[in-house]
XYZ file of C-alpha atoms in Angstrom:
575
model
C 0.067 -0.036 0.037
C 2.749 2.480 0.845
C 4.542 1.598 -2.565
C 1.182 2.328 -4.467
C 0.920 5.657 -2.616
C 4.450 6.803 -3.463
C 3.664 5.938 -7.191
C 0.693 7.841 -6.994
C 2.559 10.773 -5.627
C 5.219 10.715 -8.119
C 2.566 10.368 -10.900
C 0.665 13.420 -9.682
C 3.724 15.589 -9.402
C 4.612 14.803 -13.048
C 0.977 15.139 -14.284
C -0.914 17.779 -12.492
C -4.562 18.015 -12.934
C -6.256 21.102 -14.055
C -8.296 22.940 -11.146
C -11.385 24.933 -11.952
C -11.072 28.185 -10.232
C -14.450 30.241 -9.963
C -13.708 33.982 -10.756
C -14.949 36.779 -8.330
C -16.174 38.909 -11.273
C -19.532 38.648 -12.635
C -20.032 36.198 -15.474
C -20.813 38.840 -17.996
C -17.543 40.621 -17.224
C -15.665 37.254 -17.662
C -17.439 36.336 -21.048
C -16.633 39.814 -22.297
C -12.904 39.408 -21.392
C -13.042 35.943 -23.098
C -14.622 37.549 -26.291
C -12.030 40.220 -26.125
C -9.130 37.876 -25.918
C -10.438 35.912 -28.964
C -11.013 39.044 -31.113
C -7.457 40.248 -30.159
C -5.790 36.861 -30.898
C -7.585 36.674 -34.435
C -7.562 40.131 -35.042
C -5.537 39.674 -38.394
C -8.110 37.401 -39.712
C -11.116 39.424 -38.526
C -9.636 42.414 -40.162
C -11.987 42.583 -43.262
C -14.953 42.495 -41.157
C -13.714 45.207 -38.856
C -13.054 47.297 -41.953
C -16.397 46.645 -43.228
C -18.024 47.616 -39.919
C -16.010 50.922 -39.789
C -16.893 51.669 -43.330
C -20.549 51.290 -42.539
C -20.426 53.561 -39.400
C -18.478 56.129 -41.457
C -21.048 55.984 -44.272
C -23.794 56.475 -41.780
C -22.216 59.443 -40.040
C -21.507 61.465 -43.218
C -24.864 60.736 -44.737
C -26.483 62.377 -41.572
C -23.654 65.083 -41.094
C -22.349 66.235 -44.535
C -24.069 64.406 -47.363
C -22.827 66.792 -49.782
C -19.398 65.867 -49.352
C -19.646 62.670 -51.475
C -17.536 64.090 -54.471
C -14.827 64.850 -51.878
C -14.849 61.374 -50.506
C -14.664 59.840 -53.967
C -11.823 62.009 -54.895
C -9.857 61.255 -51.875
C -10.330 57.553 -52.750
C -9.426 57.691 -56.118
C -6.225 59.503 -54.935
C -5.643 56.867 -52.315
C -5.715 54.180 -54.712
C -3.345 55.771 -57.174
C -1.070 56.356 -54.169
C -1.013 52.641 -53.184
C -0.639 51.572 -56.916
C 2.615 53.620 -57.291
C 3.965 52.931 -53.640
C 3.619 49.046 -53.361
C 6.123 47.036 -55.512
C 4.530 43.465 -55.703
C 2.056 43.333 -58.565
C -0.395 41.297 -56.806
C -0.234 43.504 -53.591
C -0.440 46.245 -55.738
C -3.732 45.357 -57.903
C -5.484 44.311 -54.391
C -4.676 47.494 -52.556
C -5.946 49.411 -55.535
C -9.061 47.244 -56.021
C -9.885 47.110 -52.306
C -9.451 51.157 -52.126
C -11.521 51.756 -55.092
C -14.329 49.761 -54.053
C -14.366 51.169 -50.308
C -14.345 54.655 -51.681
C -16.889 54.126 -54.182
C -19.290 52.531 -51.665
C -18.585 55.197 -48.878
C -19.151 58.084 -51.468
C -22.539 56.560 -52.688
C -23.542 55.920 -48.901
C -22.638 59.380 -48.147
C -24.917 60.516 -50.853
C -28.048 58.523 -50.390
C -27.341 56.588 -47.178
C -25.854 53.273 -46.078
C -28.976 51.494 -45.631
C -30.430 52.274 -49.132
C -30.651 49.204 -51.206
C -28.758 47.581 -52.412
C -25.713 49.015 -50.451
C -25.882 46.840 -47.542
C -25.753 43.588 -49.948
C -22.996 45.291 -51.982
C -20.860 45.833 -48.634
C -21.470 42.471 -47.494
C -20.530 40.777 -50.761
C -17.441 42.922 -50.778
C -16.234 42.162 -47.438
C -16.834 38.509 -48.166
C -15.104 38.596 -51.680
C -12.292 40.638 -50.858
C -11.512 38.853 -47.523
C -10.453 35.604 -49.564
C -7.077 37.117 -50.944
C -6.462 38.625 -47.602
C -6.852 35.309 -45.570
C -4.603 33.391 -48.420
C -2.056 36.087 -48.261
C 1.309 34.468 -47.126
C 2.434 37.602 -45.370
C -0.533 37.861 -43.200
C -0.280 34.318 -42.306
C 3.300 34.832 -41.616
C 2.389 37.811 -39.203
C -0.176 35.411 -37.266
C 2.675 32.703 -36.966
C 5.044 35.309 -35.760
C 2.424 36.716 -33.092
C 1.998 33.203 -31.833
C 5.694 32.835 -31.593
C 5.885 36.232 -29.478
C 3.363 34.794 -27.141
C 4.773 31.502 -26.621
C 8.437 32.882 -26.394
C 8.570 32.688 -22.777
C 8.008 29.085 -22.656
C 10.206 28.440 -25.479
C 12.972 30.434 -23.828
C 12.926 28.304 -20.734
C 13.188 25.045 -22.619
C 16.257 26.171 -24.653
C 18.087 27.899 -21.658
C 17.198 31.685 -22.362
C 14.555 32.131 -19.659
C 13.611 35.759 -18.846
C 14.304 36.852 -22.466
C 11.614 38.066 -24.450
C 10.886 39.395 -28.070
C 9.936 43.191 -28.091
C 9.031 43.432 -31.523
C 8.920 41.716 -34.969
C 8.703 42.504 -38.597
C 7.855 40.359 -41.487
C 9.496 40.599 -44.772
C 9.957 38.803 -47.862
C 12.078 36.043 -46.876
C 10.805 35.494 -43.267
C 10.856 37.700 -40.090
C 13.176 39.398 -37.570
C 12.427 40.131 -33.978
C 14.336 42.376 -31.501
C 15.241 40.226 -28.472
C 15.772 41.647 -24.936
C 17.786 39.213 -22.827
C 17.390 38.930 -19.116
C 20.315 40.590 -16.921
C 23.554 38.404 -17.068
C 22.679 36.934 -20.358
C 24.590 37.906 -23.695
C 24.335 37.645 -27.356
C 27.133 34.623 -26.943
C 24.410 32.676 -24.965
C 22.083 33.134 -27.914
C 24.350 32.284 -30.472
C 25.447 29.104 -28.621
C 21.812 27.982 -28.531
C 21.009 28.702 -32.199
C 20.323 24.998 -33.074
C 18.048 24.835 -30.003
C 16.140 27.999 -31.206
C 15.592 26.361 -34.804
C 14.406 23.241 -33.047
C 11.853 24.963 -30.826
C 10.764 27.292 -33.695
C 10.357 24.367 -36.086
C 12.480 25.744 -38.920
C 15.072 24.119 -41.158
C 18.616 23.873 -39.938
C 20.593 27.000 -40.543
C 17.620 29.435 -40.639
C 18.060 31.746 -37.584
C 20.681 34.380 -37.647
C 21.651 36.309 -34.616
C 22.988 39.839 -34.635
C 24.296 41.816 -31.808
C 22.608 45.136 -31.029
C 25.329 47.795 -31.235
C 23.540 50.230 -28.744
C 22.833 47.791 -26.005
C 24.692 44.588 -24.733
C 21.590 42.728 -23.632
C 19.641 42.988 -26.823
C 20.038 41.459 -30.021
C 18.397 40.861 -33.426
C 17.101 37.448 -34.377
C 16.584 36.724 -38.127
C 14.421 33.678 -38.897
C 14.391 32.768 -42.683
C 11.455 30.811 -44.039
C 13.040 31.074 -47.539
C 16.782 31.095 -48.497
C 17.275 34.612 -50.265
C 20.566 33.267 -51.580
C 19.223 29.963 -53.090
C 20.098 31.205 -56.475
C 23.239 32.859 -58.176
C 23.242 36.726 -58.310
C 24.506 37.826 -61.872
C 27.175 40.407 -61.849
C 25.959 43.645 -63.527
C 29.470 45.191 -64.247
C 31.854 47.250 -62.539
C 30.792 49.865 -60.117
C 34.072 51.643 -58.961
C 35.723 54.194 -60.986
C 38.709 54.800 -58.682
C 40.479 52.824 -55.869
C 38.993 55.221 -53.282
C 35.385 54.040 -54.333
C 34.222 51.031 -52.293
C 33.901 47.850 -54.413
C 30.508 46.085 -54.660
C 31.331 42.067 -54.100
C 27.883 40.705 -53.374
C 24.468 40.910 -51.464
C 23.571 40.331 -47.899
C 20.560 38.444 -46.914
C 18.543 41.645 -46.430
C 19.234 42.655 -49.787
C 21.720 45.389 -48.944
C 24.999 45.664 -50.816
C 28.166 44.368 -49.599
C 30.659 47.199 -50.128
C 34.392 46.934 -49.149
C 37.167 49.788 -49.585
C 40.531 48.591 -50.660
C 42.456 51.874 -50.721
C 45.378 51.299 -48.306
C 44.041 47.954 -47.275
C 45.279 44.480 -47.563
C 42.720 41.691 -48.120
C 42.482 38.002 -47.414
C 39.927 35.529 -49.309
C 39.839 32.287 -47.597
C 37.740 29.075 -48.263
C 37.815 25.456 -49.122
C 37.715 23.944 -52.707
C 34.738 24.855 -54.713
C 33.540 27.548 -52.134
C 33.924 30.287 -54.673
C 37.185 32.101 -54.134
C 37.798 32.528 -57.760
C 34.173 34.126 -58.060
C 35.231 36.717 -55.337
C 38.513 37.499 -56.847
C 36.942 37.986 -60.158
C 34.378 40.488 -58.886
C 37.163 42.424 -57.056
C 39.610 42.484 -60.247
C 36.486 43.255 -62.528
C 36.333 46.546 -60.621
C 39.930 47.303 -60.245
C 40.523 46.979 -63.887
C 38.217 49.816 -64.207
C 40.128 52.221 -61.921
C 42.668 54.436 -63.863
C 44.591 55.006 -60.752
C 45.662 51.328 -59.777
C 48.441 49.027 -61.403
C 47.657 45.328 -60.896
C 50.217 42.643 -60.598
C 49.438 38.986 -60.406
C 50.991 35.954 -59.010
C 49.563 32.727 -59.997
C 51.752 29.475 -59.545
C 48.959 27.309 -61.056
C 50.442 28.037 -64.355
C 48.369 31.268 -64.657
C 45.046 29.346 -64.783
C 43.063 31.723 -62.515
C 44.563 34.920 -63.603
C 45.663 34.558 -67.191
C 42.059 35.785 -68.473
C 42.968 39.126 -66.956
C 46.424 39.159 -68.369
C 45.796 42.069 -70.706
C 45.050 44.250 -67.733
C 47.754 43.202 -65.490
C 51.191 45.074 -65.572
C 52.871 41.753 -64.590
C 52.016 38.258 -64.163
C 54.273 35.824 -62.370
C 53.542 32.160 -62.892
C 56.794 30.452 -61.381
C 58.414 30.750 -57.944
C 61.452 32.695 -59.306
C 59.270 35.078 -60.956
C 56.880 35.593 -58.015
C 60.087 36.248 -55.787
C 61.249 38.949 -58.131
C 57.940 40.591 -58.466
C 57.450 40.914 -54.661
C 61.128 42.189 -54.260
C 60.417 44.783 -57.019
C 57.247 45.796 -54.910
C 59.622 46.210 -51.952
C 61.697 48.360 -53.927
C 58.769 50.456 -55.109
C 57.628 50.993 -51.602
C 60.940 51.908 -50.363
C 61.543 54.645 -53.218
C 58.051 56.103 -52.463
C 58.790 56.169 -48.609
C 61.874 57.968 -49.403
C 60.228 60.362 -51.513
C 57.508 60.906 -48.926
C 60.097 61.475 -46.219
C 61.558 64.394 -48.385
C 58.162 65.897 -49.367
C 56.896 65.542 -45.797
C 53.822 63.539 -46.569
C 52.420 60.791 -44.514
C 50.460 58.871 -47.661
C 50.689 58.292 -51.146
C 47.572 59.560 -52.999
C 46.801 57.498 -55.999
C 45.959 59.373 -59.198
C 46.281 58.080 -62.829
C 49.758 59.614 -63.081
C 50.899 58.067 -59.792
C 48.839 55.123 -59.398
C 48.463 52.656 -56.523
C 49.870 49.097 -56.758
C 47.624 46.085 -56.071
C 49.481 42.530 -55.986
C 47.013 39.876 -56.497
C 48.279 36.443 -55.242
C 45.982 33.539 -55.989
C 46.691 30.480 -53.605
C 49.134 32.123 -51.193
C 49.778 28.674 -49.555
C 51.369 27.326 -52.846
C 53.838 30.654 -52.832
C 54.690 29.941 -49.247
C 55.777 26.515 -50.012
C 57.600 26.901 -53.308
C 58.897 30.334 -52.755
C 59.851 30.838 -49.158
C 62.180 33.815 -49.965
C 59.091 35.610 -51.400
C 57.264 35.358 -48.058
C 59.795 38.055 -46.439
C 59.119 40.310 -49.332
C 55.251 39.666 -49.124
C 55.631 40.612 -45.041
C 57.503 43.610 -45.955
C 54.674 44.945 -48.244
C 52.086 44.006 -45.551
C 53.702 46.057 -42.993
C 54.800 49.036 -44.776
C 52.836 49.248 -47.968
C 49.513 50.537 -46.874
C 50.460 54.156 -46.430
C 52.308 54.201 -49.805
C 49.434 52.506 -51.819
C 51.228 49.349 -52.202
C 48.347 46.520 -51.140
C 48.053 42.912 -51.172
C 45.161 40.795 -52.163
C 45.545 37.243 -51.213
C 43.564 34.119 -51.839
C 44.313 30.773 -50.141
C 42.275 27.492 -49.067
C 43.667 27.646 -45.608
C 45.701 30.281 -44.116
C 47.815 27.946 -41.750
C 50.406 29.612 -39.256
C 52.941 28.145 -41.419
C 51.694 29.512 -44.620
C 51.031 32.924 -43.498
C 54.436 33.494 -41.710
C 53.334 32.739 -38.193
C 50.745 34.983 -38.511
C 52.496 38.084 -39.192
C 51.336 38.546 -42.626
C 47.635 37.745 -41.646
C 47.364 40.200 -38.992
C 47.899 42.941 -41.409
C 44.845 41.787 -43.283
C 42.314 44.465 -42.421
C 39.742 42.869 -44.869
C 38.847 39.242 -44.575
C 36.372 37.228 -46.611
C 35.479 33.683 -45.388
C 33.659 31.342 -47.635
C 32.657 27.753 -46.920
C 35.269 25.731 -44.880
C 35.441 22.061 -43.968
C 36.575 22.414 -40.483
C 35.276 24.588 -37.800
C 38.706 25.716 -36.592
C 39.556 27.202 -40.046
C 37.053 29.964 -39.312
C 39.409 31.364 -36.497
C 42.412 30.808 -39.005
C 40.880 32.950 -41.699
C 38.883 35.807 -39.704
C 40.373 35.906 -36.443
C 40.534 33.930 -32.912
C 37.386 33.718 -31.217
C 35.111 34.361 -34.444
C 33.783 31.060 -34.653
C 32.154 31.231 -30.956
C 30.846 34.773 -31.831
C 28.605 33.313 -34.496
C 30.727 33.460 -37.649
C 29.818 29.872 -38.700
C 31.426 29.760 -42.075
C 31.297 25.758 -41.717
C 27.675 25.887 -42.452
C 27.525 27.941 -45.791
C 26.111 25.486 -48.153
C 26.563 27.100 -51.657
C 29.558 28.329 -53.587
C 29.730 32.168 -53.076
C 28.388 32.522 -49.851
C 30.638 34.177 -47.488
C 31.164 36.298 -44.234
C 33.290 39.607 -44.443
C 35.004 41.166 -41.563
C 36.082 44.673 -42.429
C 35.490 48.207 -41.226
C 31.732 48.682 -40.877
C 31.104 44.863 -41.149
C 31.749 43.606 -37.801
C 28.574 41.403 -37.626
C 28.133 37.882 -38.782
C 26.031 38.575 -41.899
C 25.851 36.052 -44.484
C 26.198 37.314 -48.168
C 26.409 35.941 -51.510
C 28.899 37.011 -54.188
C 27.950 38.282 -57.630
C 28.390 35.437 -60.237
C 31.168 36.516 -62.840
C 31.070 34.326 -65.777
C 33.920 33.558 -68.281
C 32.034 35.878 -70.914
C 32.043 38.575 -68.210
C 35.840 38.243 -67.566
C 36.742 38.408 -71.250
C 34.313 41.367 -72.123
C 35.686 43.318 -69.138
C 39.524 42.487 -69.658
C 38.935 43.647 -73.506
C 37.208 46.754 -72.475
C 39.755 48.321 -69.982
C 42.958 46.732 -71.612
C 43.844 49.893 -73.501
C 43.071 52.352 -70.477
C 45.363 50.642 -67.897
C 47.836 52.986 -66.384
C 51.787 52.300 -66.092
C 53.797 52.682 -62.752
C 54.720 56.130 -62.077
C 58.508 57.268 -63.052
C 59.692 57.224 -59.388
C 58.443 53.587 -59.008
C 59.602 52.337 -62.458
C 63.049 53.716 -61.773
C 63.385 51.891 -58.256
C 62.606 48.630 -60.421
C 64.867 49.344 -63.189
C 67.920 50.258 -60.991
C 69.797 47.067 -60.493
C 70.249 45.931 -56.978
C 73.223 47.274 -55.293
C 75.312 44.547 -53.517
C 77.451 45.468 -50.405
C 81.017 45.840 -51.074
C 82.696 42.814 -49.287
C 85.554 43.735 -46.784
C 88.867 42.389 -47.339
C 88.709 39.924 -44.518
C 85.093 39.537 -43.430
C 84.788 39.558 -39.678
C 83.333 36.462 -37.938
C 81.697 38.371 -35.381
C 78.291 39.601 -36.336
C 78.871 42.822 -34.118
C 81.982 43.694 -36.175
C 79.920 42.633 -39.616
C 77.073 45.140 -38.464
C 79.557 47.959 -37.801
C 81.467 47.277 -41.156
C 78.108 47.293 -42.996
C 77.027 50.531 -41.365
C 80.223 52.328 -42.147
C 80.257 51.152 -45.962
C 76.526 52.179 -46.426
C 75.731 54.847 -48.811
C 74.369 58.152 -47.944
C 70.829 57.192 -47.757
C 71.781 54.233 -45.355
C 70.873 50.404 -45.546
C 67.720 48.687 -45.049
C 66.855 46.259 -42.307
C 67.005 43.295 -44.619
C 70.372 44.319 -46.100
C 71.819 44.341 -42.542
C 70.439 40.784 -41.909
C 72.135 39.741 -44.986
C 75.405 41.341 -43.795
C 75.225 40.035 -40.318
C 73.401 36.635 -40.900
C 71.453 37.369 -37.618
C 67.862 37.684 -36.969
C 65.742 40.856 -37.247
C 65.143 41.238 -33.625
C 68.863 41.131 -32.907
C 69.653 43.660 -35.494
C 67.018 45.985 -34.077
C 68.207 45.595 -30.713
C 71.987 46.483 -31.785
C 70.957 49.341 -33.904
C 69.198 50.772 -30.730
C 72.072 50.323 -28.740
C 74.405 51.713 -31.120
C 72.378 54.727 -31.771
C 72.014 55.322 -27.883
C 75.890 55.511 -28.097
C 76.168 57.791 -30.818
C 77.695 55.262 -33.285
C 74.728 54.785 -35.660
C 71.845 56.817 -36.949
C 68.552 56.302 -38.654
C 68.778 58.197 -41.897
C 64.972 57.735 -42.873
C 62.431 55.248 -41.982
C 63.731 51.657 -42.082
C 67.400 53.089 -43.154
C 70.597 53.136 -41.057
C 74.082 54.636 -41.426
C 77.126 54.762 -39.120
């Protein structure tokens, strides 16, 4: 008997029985409140009947008060119908709005003149309400609003089940692809908690996997925007409409976000990294950027493609140089270093801080396809690329690198990657690759590039793009590439005289001392004593001493403090 009692108590706790509570209010008040709740819950579906009732009341009032105003009512109705026809974009919605406004305005003008009870006006109003209600009830956006209202009311229970108890949806808006809501979190909760529970939210809402997006509210740490997509806006490819930039200073349009806004990134004095696995769409993003850069008369393009030029050769007519072997790539990057050093020397004499690109003095953008291959086959080129990345931005010598996986080894221990202020991450195979391409901690912050499900879909991290918003790049076909390259091939600029002279001047080798000292300290002093008037660069001093860069910097600072060395200009030293 005691065992039965225990089982009964456990069953009662798990299955509580409903209790009938008798209210203190009169039954009429309770019934009225119940009817009010039902009407409020189904207010969207009952909207046509409410509109018909309001129309009848308005007609009755106008007929008794101002029957002579029926022409004004007709004119206002016609103007409203025309305004709605011009304002609404979708054809079906435009026709429905114009028809409804015309019928309602015509009936109200007639009721104002002869009275709403005059036959057959009541019958016409009833038939109009019924007929015009059918498209209203069938409209998907109205049904979506009803579903969203139900989600808002059920959210407290859903939030408790998924571990976000205390949060609430403050407001929601239905759009073409789904809906988005502003979520207020409980004190102590953060957007990271919401991002970590996105799969649970999708399960609670009954959506498809990958349908929920979460964005931080920039004005409040305890609020976020949750976007739920019923239809993927990027299910199909987006054709490229041609270049939009006419100068390197213009932002470049590379694709479209899920809310139909354009993805625009500025490339002037910025290095860019494009990462993604095979068949993720790296070449497509690269072609979009190149298609815009070739239309800019203030930029010279150099290319490195160690796959025999397979990716960049279609743009060869618009490229100043194209390297397809490791030796050519090393020489090209060495020449880029010579260009930036010549520009730095000129800027120091002119007392200017930045190089302003013009058609006569254009910027230099070096495009590297598959940077990891360059690091494996031409390790000497990596040092030159790092030098360009560190010093080239102010001098308008920029890098645009694409790679499948920017590992620590491929990116020079992260020194090069840290200089990339624009990062485009397409689909990756492993979750950890998100942090390799974008930055540490981005995966946990909601940048889920491993869930991208189509070529060309990407995340972008740049100035003005610090939220994990999915986008899709424009589709650039081979025909687009051929037409664009042929169109701008004859308008491409040449390097300025200063930069070209730095490339044409043969590299000056250090004059060897009669008996090279084995001591690196003596080698450093000898190199500084034999340096020309404009001094020696740090790479040249590294070659002369055989020591690491940090050692050379430390010894130069010590020699400068002792009065035995001086810095002639930025990066150049003399005894």
